[in-house]
Coordinates of C-alpha atoms (C1' of nucleotides) in Angstrom, one line a residue:
Chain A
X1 CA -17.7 -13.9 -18.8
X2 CA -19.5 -10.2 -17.7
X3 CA -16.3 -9.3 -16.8
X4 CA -16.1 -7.1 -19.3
X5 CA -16.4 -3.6 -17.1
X6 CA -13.8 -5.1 -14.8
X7 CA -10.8 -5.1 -17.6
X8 CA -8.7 -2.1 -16.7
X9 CA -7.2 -0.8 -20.4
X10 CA -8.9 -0.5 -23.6
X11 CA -10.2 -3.9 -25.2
X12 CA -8.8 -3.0 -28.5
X13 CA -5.8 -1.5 -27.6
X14 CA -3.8 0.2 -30.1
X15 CA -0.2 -1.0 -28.9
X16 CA 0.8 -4.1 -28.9
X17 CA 2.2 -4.5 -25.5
X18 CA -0.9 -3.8 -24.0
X19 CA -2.7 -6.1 -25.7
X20 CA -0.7 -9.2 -24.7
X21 CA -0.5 -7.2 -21.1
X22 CA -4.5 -7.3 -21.4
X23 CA -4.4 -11.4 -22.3
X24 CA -1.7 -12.1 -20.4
X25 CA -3.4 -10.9 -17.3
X26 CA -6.6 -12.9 -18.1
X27 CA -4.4 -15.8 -18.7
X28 CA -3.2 -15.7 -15.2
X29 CA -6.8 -14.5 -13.5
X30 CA -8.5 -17.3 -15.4
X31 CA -6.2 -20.0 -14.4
X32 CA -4.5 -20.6 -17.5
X33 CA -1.3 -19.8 -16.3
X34 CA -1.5 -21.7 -12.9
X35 CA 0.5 -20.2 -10.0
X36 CA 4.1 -21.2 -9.8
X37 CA 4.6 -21.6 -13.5
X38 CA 8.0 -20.5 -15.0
X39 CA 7.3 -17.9 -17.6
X40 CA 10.3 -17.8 -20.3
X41 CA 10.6 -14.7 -22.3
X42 CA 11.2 -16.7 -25.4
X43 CA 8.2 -18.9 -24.9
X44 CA 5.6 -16.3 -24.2
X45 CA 7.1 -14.0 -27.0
X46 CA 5.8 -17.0 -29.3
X47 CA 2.6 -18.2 -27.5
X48 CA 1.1 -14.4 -27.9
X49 CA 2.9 -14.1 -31.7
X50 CA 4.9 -10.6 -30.6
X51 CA 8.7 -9.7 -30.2
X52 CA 10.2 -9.9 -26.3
X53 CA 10.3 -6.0 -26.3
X54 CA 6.6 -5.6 -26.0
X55 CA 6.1 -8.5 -23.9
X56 CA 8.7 -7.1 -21.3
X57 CA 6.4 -4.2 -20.9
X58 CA 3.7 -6.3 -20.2
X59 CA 5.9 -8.0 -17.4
X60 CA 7.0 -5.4 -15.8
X61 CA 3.3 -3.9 -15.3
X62 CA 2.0 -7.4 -14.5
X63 CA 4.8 -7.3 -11.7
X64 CA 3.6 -4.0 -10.4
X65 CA 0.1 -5.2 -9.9
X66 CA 1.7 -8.4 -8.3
X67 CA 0.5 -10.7 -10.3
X68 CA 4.0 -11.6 -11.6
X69 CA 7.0 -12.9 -9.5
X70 CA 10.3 -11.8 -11.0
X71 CA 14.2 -12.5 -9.9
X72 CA 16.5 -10.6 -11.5
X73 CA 18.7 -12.5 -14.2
X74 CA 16.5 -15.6 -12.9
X75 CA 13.0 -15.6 -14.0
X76 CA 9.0 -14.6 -13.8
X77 CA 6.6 -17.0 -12.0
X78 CA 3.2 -16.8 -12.2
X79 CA 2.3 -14.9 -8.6
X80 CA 1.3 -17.9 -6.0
X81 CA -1.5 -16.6 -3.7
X82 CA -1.6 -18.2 -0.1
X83 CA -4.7 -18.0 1.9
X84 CA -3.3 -15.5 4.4
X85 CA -2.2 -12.7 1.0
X86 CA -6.3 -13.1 0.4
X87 CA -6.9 -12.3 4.5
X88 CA -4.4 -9.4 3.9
X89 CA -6.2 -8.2 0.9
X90 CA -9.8 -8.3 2.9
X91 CA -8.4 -6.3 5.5
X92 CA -7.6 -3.2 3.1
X93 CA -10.9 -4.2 1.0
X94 CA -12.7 -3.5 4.5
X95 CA -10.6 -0.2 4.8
X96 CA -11.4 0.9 1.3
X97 CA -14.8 -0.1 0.4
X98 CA -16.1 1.3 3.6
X99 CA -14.8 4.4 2.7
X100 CA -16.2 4.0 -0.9
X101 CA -19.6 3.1 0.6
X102 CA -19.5 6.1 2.6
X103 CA -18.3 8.4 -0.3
X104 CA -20.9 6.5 -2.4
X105 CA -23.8 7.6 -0.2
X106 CA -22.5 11.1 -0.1
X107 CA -22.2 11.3 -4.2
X108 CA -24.0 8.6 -5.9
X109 CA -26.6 10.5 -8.1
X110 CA -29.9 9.7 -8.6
X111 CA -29.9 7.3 -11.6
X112 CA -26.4 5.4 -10.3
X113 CA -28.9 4.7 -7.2
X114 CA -31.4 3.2 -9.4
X115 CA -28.9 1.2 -11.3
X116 CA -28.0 -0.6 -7.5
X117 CA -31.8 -1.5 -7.1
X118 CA -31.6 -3.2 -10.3
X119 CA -28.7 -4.6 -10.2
X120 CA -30.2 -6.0 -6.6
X121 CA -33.6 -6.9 -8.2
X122 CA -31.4 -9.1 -11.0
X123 CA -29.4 -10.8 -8.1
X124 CA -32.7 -12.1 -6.0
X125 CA -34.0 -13.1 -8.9
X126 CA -31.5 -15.2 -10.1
X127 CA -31.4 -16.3 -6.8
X128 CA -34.9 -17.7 -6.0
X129 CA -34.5 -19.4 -9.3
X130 CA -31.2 -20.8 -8.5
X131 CA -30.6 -20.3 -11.6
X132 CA -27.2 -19.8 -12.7
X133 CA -25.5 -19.6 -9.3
X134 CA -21.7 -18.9 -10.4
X135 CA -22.6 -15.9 -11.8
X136 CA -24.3 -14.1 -8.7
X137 CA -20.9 -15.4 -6.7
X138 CA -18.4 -14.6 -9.6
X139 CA -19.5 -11.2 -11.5
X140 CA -22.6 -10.6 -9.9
X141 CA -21.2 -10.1 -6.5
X142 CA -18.6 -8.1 -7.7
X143 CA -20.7 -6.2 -10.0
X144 CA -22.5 -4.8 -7.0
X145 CA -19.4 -4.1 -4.8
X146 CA -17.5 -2.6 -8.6
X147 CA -21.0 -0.1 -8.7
X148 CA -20.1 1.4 -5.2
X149 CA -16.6 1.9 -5.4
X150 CA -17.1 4.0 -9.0
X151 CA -20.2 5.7 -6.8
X152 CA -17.5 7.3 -4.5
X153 CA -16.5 9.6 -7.2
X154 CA -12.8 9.4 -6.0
X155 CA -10.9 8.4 -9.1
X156 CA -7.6 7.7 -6.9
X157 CA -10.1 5.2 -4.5
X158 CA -11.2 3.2 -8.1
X159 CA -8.0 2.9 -9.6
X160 CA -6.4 1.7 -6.7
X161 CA -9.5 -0.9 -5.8
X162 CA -9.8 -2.0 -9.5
X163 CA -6.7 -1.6 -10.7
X164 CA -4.3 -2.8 -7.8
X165 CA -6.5 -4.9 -5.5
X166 CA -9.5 -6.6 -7.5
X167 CA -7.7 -9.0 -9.9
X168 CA -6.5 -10.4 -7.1
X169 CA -8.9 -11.0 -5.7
X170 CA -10.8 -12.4 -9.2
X171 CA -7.4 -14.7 -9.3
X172 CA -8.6 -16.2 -6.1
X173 CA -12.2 -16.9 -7.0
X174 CA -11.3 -19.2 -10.4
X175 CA -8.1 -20.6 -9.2
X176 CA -10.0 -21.9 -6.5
X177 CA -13.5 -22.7 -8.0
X178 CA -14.9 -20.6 -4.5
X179 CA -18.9 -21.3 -4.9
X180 CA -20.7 -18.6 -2.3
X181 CA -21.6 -20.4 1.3
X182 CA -23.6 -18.0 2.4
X183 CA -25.3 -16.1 -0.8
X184 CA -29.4 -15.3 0.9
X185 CA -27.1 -13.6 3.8
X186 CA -24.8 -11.6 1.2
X187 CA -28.0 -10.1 -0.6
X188 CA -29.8 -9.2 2.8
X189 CA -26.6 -7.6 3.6
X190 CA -26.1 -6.0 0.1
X191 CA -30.3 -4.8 0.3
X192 CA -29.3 -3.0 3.5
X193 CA -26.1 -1.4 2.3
X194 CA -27.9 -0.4 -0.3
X195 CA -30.7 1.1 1.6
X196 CA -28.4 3.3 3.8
X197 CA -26.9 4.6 0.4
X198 CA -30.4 5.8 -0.6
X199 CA -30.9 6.9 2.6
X200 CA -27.8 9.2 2.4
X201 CA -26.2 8.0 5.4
X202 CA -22.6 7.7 4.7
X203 CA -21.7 6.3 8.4
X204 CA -24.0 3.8 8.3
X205 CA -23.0 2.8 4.5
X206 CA -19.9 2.5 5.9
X207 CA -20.1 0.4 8.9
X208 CA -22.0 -1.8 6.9
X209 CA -19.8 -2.1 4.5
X210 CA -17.1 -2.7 6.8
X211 CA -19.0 -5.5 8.9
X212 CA -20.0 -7.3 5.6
X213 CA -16.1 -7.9 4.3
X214 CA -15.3 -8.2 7.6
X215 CA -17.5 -11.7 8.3
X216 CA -16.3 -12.5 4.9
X217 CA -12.5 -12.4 6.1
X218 CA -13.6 -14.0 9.3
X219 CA -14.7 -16.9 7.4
X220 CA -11.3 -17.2 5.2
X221 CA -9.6 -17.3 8.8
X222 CA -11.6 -19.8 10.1
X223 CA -10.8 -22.4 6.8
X224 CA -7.1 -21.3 7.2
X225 CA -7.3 -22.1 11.4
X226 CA -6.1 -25.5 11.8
X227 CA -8.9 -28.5 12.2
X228 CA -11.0 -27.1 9.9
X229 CA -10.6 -28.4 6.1
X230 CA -13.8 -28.5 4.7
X231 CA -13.9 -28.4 0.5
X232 CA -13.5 -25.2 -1.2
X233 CA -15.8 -22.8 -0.3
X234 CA -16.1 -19.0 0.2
X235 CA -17.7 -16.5 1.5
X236 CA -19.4 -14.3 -0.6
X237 CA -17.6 -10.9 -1.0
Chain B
X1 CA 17.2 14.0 2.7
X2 CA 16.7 11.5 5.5
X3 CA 14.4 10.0 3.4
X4 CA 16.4 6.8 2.7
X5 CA 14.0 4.6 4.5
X6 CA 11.3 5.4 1.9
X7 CA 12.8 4.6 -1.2
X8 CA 11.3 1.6 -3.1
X9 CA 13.9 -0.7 -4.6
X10 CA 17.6 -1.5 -3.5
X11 CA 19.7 1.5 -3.5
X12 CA 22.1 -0.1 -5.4
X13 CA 20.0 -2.7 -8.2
X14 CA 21.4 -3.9 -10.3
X15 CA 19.9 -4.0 -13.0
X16 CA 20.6 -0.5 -15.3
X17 CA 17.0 -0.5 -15.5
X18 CA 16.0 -0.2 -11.8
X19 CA 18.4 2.4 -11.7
X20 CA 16.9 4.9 -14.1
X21 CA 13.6 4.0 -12.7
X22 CA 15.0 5.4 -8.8
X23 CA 16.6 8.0 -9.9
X24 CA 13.8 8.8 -12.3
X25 CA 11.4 8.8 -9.5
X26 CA 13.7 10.8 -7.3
X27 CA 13.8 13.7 -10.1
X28 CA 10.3 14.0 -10.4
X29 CA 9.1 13.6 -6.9
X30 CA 11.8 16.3 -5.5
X31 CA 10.9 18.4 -8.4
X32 CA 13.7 18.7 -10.6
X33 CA 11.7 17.5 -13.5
X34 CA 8.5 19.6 -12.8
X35 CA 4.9 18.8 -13.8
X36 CA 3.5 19.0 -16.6
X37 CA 7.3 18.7 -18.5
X38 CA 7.4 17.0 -22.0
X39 CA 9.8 14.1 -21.5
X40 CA 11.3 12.9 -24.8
X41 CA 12.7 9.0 -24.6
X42 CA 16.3 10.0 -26.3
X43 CA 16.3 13.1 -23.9
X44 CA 16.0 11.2 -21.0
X45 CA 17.9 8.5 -22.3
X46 CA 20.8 10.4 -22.7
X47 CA 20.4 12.2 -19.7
X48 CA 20.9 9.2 -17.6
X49 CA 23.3 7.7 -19.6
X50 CA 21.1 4.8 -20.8
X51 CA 19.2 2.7 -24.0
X52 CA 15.8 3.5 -24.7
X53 CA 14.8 0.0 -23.8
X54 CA 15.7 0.3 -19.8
X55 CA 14.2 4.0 -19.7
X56 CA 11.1 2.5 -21.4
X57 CA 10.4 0.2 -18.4
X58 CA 11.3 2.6 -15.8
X59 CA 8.7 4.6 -17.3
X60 CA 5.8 2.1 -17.5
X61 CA 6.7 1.5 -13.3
X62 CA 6.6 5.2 -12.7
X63 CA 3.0 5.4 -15.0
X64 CA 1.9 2.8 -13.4
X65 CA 2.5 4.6 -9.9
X66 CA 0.8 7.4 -11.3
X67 CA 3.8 9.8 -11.2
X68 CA 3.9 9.9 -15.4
X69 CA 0.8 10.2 -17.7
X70 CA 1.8 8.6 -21.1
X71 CA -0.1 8.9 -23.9
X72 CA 0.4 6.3 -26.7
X73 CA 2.2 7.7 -30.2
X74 CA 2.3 11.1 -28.6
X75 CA 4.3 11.3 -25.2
X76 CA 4.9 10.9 -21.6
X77 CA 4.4 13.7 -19.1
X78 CA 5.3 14.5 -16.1
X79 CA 1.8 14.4 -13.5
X80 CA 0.6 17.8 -12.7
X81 CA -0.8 17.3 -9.2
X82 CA -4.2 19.0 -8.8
X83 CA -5.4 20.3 -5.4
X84 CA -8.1 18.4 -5.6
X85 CA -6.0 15.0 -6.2
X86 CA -4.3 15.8 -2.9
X87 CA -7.6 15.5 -1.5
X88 CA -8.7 12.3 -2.9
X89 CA -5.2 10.8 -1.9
X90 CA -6.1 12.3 1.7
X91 CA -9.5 9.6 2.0
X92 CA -7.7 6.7 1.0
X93 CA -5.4 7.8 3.6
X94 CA -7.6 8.1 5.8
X95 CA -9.4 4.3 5.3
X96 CA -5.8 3.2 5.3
X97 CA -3.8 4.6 7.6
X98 CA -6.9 4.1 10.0
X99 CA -6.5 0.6 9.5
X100 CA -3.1 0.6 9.9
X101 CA -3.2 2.1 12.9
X102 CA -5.8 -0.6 14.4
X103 CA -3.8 -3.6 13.3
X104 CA -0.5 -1.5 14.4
X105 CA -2.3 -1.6 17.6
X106 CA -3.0 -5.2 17.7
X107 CA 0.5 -6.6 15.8
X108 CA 3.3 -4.4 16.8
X109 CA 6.1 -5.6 18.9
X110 CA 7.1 -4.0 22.0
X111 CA 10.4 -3.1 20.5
X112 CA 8.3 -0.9 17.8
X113 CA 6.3 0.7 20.0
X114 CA 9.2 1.7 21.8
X115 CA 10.8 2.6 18.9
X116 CA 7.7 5.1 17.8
X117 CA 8.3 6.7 21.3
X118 CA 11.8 7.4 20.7
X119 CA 11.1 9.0 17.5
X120 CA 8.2 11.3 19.7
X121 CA 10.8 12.1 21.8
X122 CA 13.0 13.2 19.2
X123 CA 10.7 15.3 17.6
X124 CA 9.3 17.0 20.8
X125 CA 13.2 17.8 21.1
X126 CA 13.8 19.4 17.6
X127 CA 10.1 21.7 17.8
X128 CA 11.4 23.3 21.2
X129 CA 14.5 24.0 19.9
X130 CA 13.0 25.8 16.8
X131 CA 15.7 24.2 15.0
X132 CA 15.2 22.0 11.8
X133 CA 11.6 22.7 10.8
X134 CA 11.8 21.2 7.4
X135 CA 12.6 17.7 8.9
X136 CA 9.5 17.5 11.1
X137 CA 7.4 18.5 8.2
X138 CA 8.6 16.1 5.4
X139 CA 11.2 12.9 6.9
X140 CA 10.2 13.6 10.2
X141 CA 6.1 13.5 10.2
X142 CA 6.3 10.8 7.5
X143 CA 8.8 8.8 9.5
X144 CA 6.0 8.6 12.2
X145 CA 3.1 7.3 9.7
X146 CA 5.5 5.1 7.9
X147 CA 6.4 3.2 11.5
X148 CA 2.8 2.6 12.1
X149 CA 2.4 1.7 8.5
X150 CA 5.0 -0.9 9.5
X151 CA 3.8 -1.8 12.0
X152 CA 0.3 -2.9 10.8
X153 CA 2.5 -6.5 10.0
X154 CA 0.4 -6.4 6.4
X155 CA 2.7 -6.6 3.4
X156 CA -0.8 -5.9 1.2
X157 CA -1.3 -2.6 3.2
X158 CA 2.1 -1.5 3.7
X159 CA 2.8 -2.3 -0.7
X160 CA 0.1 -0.5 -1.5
X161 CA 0.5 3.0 1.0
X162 CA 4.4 3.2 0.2
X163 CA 4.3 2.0 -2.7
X164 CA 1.7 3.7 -4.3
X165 CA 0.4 6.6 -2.5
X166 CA 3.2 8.0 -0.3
X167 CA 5.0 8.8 -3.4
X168 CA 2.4 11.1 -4.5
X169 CA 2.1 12.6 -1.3
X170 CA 6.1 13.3 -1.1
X171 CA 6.2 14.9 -4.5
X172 CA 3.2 17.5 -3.8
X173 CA 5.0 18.6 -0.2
X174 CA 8.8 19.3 -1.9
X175 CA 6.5 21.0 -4.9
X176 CA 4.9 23.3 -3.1
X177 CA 7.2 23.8 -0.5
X178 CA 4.7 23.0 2.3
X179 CA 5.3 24.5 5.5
X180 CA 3.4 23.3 8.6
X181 CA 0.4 25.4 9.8
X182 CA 0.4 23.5 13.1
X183 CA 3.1 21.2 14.5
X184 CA 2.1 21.9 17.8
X185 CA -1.2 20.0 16.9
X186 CA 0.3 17.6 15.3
X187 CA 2.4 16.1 17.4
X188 CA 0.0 16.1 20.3
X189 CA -2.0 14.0 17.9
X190 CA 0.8 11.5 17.2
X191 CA 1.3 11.0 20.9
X192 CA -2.2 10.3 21.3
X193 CA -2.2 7.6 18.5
X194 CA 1.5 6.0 20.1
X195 CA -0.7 6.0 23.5
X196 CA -3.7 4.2 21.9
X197 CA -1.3 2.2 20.1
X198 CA 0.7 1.3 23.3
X199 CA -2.6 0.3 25.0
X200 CA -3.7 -2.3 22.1
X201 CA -6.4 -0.2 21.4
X202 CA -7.3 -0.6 17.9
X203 CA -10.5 1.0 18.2
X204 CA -9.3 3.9 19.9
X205 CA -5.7 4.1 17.6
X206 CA -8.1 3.8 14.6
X207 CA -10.4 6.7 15.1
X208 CA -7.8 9.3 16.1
X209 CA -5.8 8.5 13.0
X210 CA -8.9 8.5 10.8
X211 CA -9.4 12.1 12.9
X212 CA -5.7 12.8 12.5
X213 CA -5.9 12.0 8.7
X214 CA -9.3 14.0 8.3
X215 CA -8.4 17.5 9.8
X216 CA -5.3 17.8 7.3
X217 CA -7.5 17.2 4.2
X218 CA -10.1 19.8 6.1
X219 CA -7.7 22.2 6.2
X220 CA -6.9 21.6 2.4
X221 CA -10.3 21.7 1.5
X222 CA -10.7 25.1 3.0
X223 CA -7.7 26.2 1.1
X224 CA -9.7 25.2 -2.4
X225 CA -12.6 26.9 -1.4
X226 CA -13.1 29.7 -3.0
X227 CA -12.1 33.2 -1.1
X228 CA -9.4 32.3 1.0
X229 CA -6.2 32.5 -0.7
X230 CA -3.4 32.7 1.8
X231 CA 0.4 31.5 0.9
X232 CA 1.4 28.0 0.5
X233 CA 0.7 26.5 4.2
X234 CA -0.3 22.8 4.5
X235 CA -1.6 20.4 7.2
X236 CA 1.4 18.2 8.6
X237 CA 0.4 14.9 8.3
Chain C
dC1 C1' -9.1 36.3 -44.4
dT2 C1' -10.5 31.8 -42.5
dG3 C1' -11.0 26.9 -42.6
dG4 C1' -9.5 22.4 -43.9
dA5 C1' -6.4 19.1 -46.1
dT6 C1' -1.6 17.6 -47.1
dC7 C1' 3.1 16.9 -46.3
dA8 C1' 7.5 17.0 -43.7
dG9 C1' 9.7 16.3 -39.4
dA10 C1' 10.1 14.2 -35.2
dT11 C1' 8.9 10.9 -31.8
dT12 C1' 7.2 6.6 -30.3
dG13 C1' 6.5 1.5 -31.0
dT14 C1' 8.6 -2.7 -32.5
dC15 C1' 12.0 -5.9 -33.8
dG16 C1' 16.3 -8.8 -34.0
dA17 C1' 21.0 -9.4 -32.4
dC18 C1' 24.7 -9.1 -28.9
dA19 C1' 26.5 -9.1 -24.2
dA20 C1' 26.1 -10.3 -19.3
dT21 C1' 24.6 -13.1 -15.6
dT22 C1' 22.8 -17.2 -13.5
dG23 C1' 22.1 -22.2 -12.8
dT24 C1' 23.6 -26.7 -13.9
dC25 C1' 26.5 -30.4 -14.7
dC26 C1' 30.8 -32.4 -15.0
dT27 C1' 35.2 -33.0 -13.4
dT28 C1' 38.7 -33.3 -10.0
dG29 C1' 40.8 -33.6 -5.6
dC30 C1' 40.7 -35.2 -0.9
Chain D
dG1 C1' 32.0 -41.3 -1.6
dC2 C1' 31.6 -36.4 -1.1
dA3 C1' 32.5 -31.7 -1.6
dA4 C1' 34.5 -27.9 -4.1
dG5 C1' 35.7 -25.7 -8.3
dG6 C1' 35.2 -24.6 -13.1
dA7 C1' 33.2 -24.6 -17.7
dC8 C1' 29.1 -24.8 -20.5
dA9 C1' 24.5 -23.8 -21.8
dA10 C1' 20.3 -21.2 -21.3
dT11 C1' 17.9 -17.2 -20.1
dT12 C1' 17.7 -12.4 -19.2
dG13 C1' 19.4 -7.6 -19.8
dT14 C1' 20.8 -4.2 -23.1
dC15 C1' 21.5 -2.0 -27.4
dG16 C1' 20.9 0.1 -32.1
dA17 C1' 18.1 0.2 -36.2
dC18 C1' 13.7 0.0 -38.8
dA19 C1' 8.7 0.9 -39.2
dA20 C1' 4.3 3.1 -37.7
dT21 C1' 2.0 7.1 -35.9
dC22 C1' 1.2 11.9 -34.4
dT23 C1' 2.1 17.0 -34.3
dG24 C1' 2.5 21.3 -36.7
dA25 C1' 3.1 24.1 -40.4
dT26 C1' 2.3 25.2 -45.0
dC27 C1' -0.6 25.6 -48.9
dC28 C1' -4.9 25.8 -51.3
dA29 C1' -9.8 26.5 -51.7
dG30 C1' -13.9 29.1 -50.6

DNA sequence: CTGGATCAGATTGTCGACAATTGTCCTTGC
DNA sequence: GCAAGGACAATTGTCGACAATCTGATCCAG
């Protein structure tokens, strides 16, 4: 549920289409609308209580961010993701958030620092309690990667990592229950990412960065190799 | 106008509102709807011949690529590109196109490659001859980032850098009438990169693209500097 | 003369109905 | 019995009209 910094328009939007575009993409990130599901016009016009001209809207930017399917004078499904869309998406994350974490370490300021250690502090503490573990892998994990991407300061690099790239990856994590397999490993690795951002050096951010998403995606291609079908779990990025 | 390969949807939807949306798109990114323009829906409408319920969706696509700013109840706009966007667009290009260039490396076929060298060799052709300058700096330069692009095999990566960004990128070279400040450079650069790439050196294609990428937003960030002020002269890449 | 509130005009947001296209099912011929 | 063709139904695409909202210009008060 603290997904509440990750929604990308206004919660109480004044239009109408954008609030059923706001709830009809939770719908589909949550699960709700399962992957593969025939959306009809007619029937999601009634399920959100609104006319088919606002809910077009919605579509259509649904669509852009790929969340939707649509054929032409045929239909919108529900956008199915295969394991090997999530390896593709990894691969720009690495090429992106490296970049961010460099930028990040080049223009955090002082207090946005700060906020990391906390954030950090939070996470291990949860942690050793084993407290509530979904949230570290769920929001808390993304939390800490969503803090350095709006460090960069690059408002074309944000939008395009939490507008275009990050529900995607959120689908992923509840359609597929993923619970972290490696989460004492994550935290080391996000301490030290953390401490080359302090540290000011933007290369070493980086490369850190990079070699952190990169184990992650080297884990999805190990489940998707063929042999190997252990139960649903994920790495932790 | 050999920019055919670049264009987004079918040339020929059909659906009326795809076709607003391309020729939309085309009018703003080569300028004949400037930035900054007021763009009244039964203007346009008219203009293209069409309802206000097809132009309305081509207009949430082309906000949603970042080429319209709409305001709700007051108005859509067409983007005024700052300097200083152009920058930001130039590190995500840089992450990107850098990992383009290393999974080019690893995935293309050897009919691409050869492919990228034929286009070297046309363009080597064309600079000794003096002859059509504008094409090397706008089809012709793109035409060698969009192969590799290609040729990364990522439908994530290539969605997201021709769909999203390249756009932007097209629109600020026909609006400012960009001229190359060094084509020489340029292309010795770009047969460095088809070298590494023909090697299957990812490592090696990455870092001279990232290099590649990074000089040309240098050279833009000395022209927003304050004090030098020379004529409109841009980086070719 | 300046500042703010009010009202008119225009523009955007929303809705319901009509037209066009697609997929399906039935019929028919071989 | 099977395949090809056609007609029907359902869904999507498109249109015009109505309602809600913002801009700006005018008018009034201080």
């Amino acid at each position: 549920m603290p997904d509440s910094a990750l929604k990308t328009p206004a919660p109480d939007s004044r239009t109408l289409a954008d609030q059923v575009f706001t709830r009809l993409q939770d719908d589909i990130v949550l699960g709700v609308l399962k992957p593969g599901t025939k959306l009809g016009e007619a029937e999601l016009a009634a399920r959100y209580g609104v006319s088919r001209g606002p809910l077009r809207e919605a579509i259509r930017r649904l669509e852009s961010r790929k969340l939707l399917e649509r054929i032409p004078h045929v239909g919108t499904r529900v956008a199915s993701l295969e394991l090997a869309d999530l390896i593709e998406i990894y691969r720009v994350r690495e090429a992106l958030e490296g970049m961010a974490a460099r930028l990040a370490a080049e223009q955090m300021t002082a207090a946005e620092v700060a906020g990391l250690w906390e954030l950090l502090a939070l996470h291990e503490q949860q942690q050793d309690l084993q407290d509530d573990v979904a949230y570290f892998q769920h929001a808390g994990d993304l939390d800490f990667h969503y803090r350095i991407i709006q460090g960069s300061h690059n408002r074309t690099l944000i939008d395009l990592l939490i507008g275009e790239i990050y529900h995607r990856v959120r689908m992923y994590r509840y359609q597929f229950s993923m619970t972290a397999n490696r989460p004492r490993k994550a935290l080391t690795e996000h301490r030290r990412i953390a401490e080359a951002i302090e540290a000011r050096d933007g290369e070493m951010a980086e490369l850190l960065m990079r070699r952190h998403i990169s184990r992650a995606r080297e884990y999805l291609e190990a489940r998707q190799a063929p042999g190997s079908s252990d139960t649903n779990r994920s790495p932790t990025t």
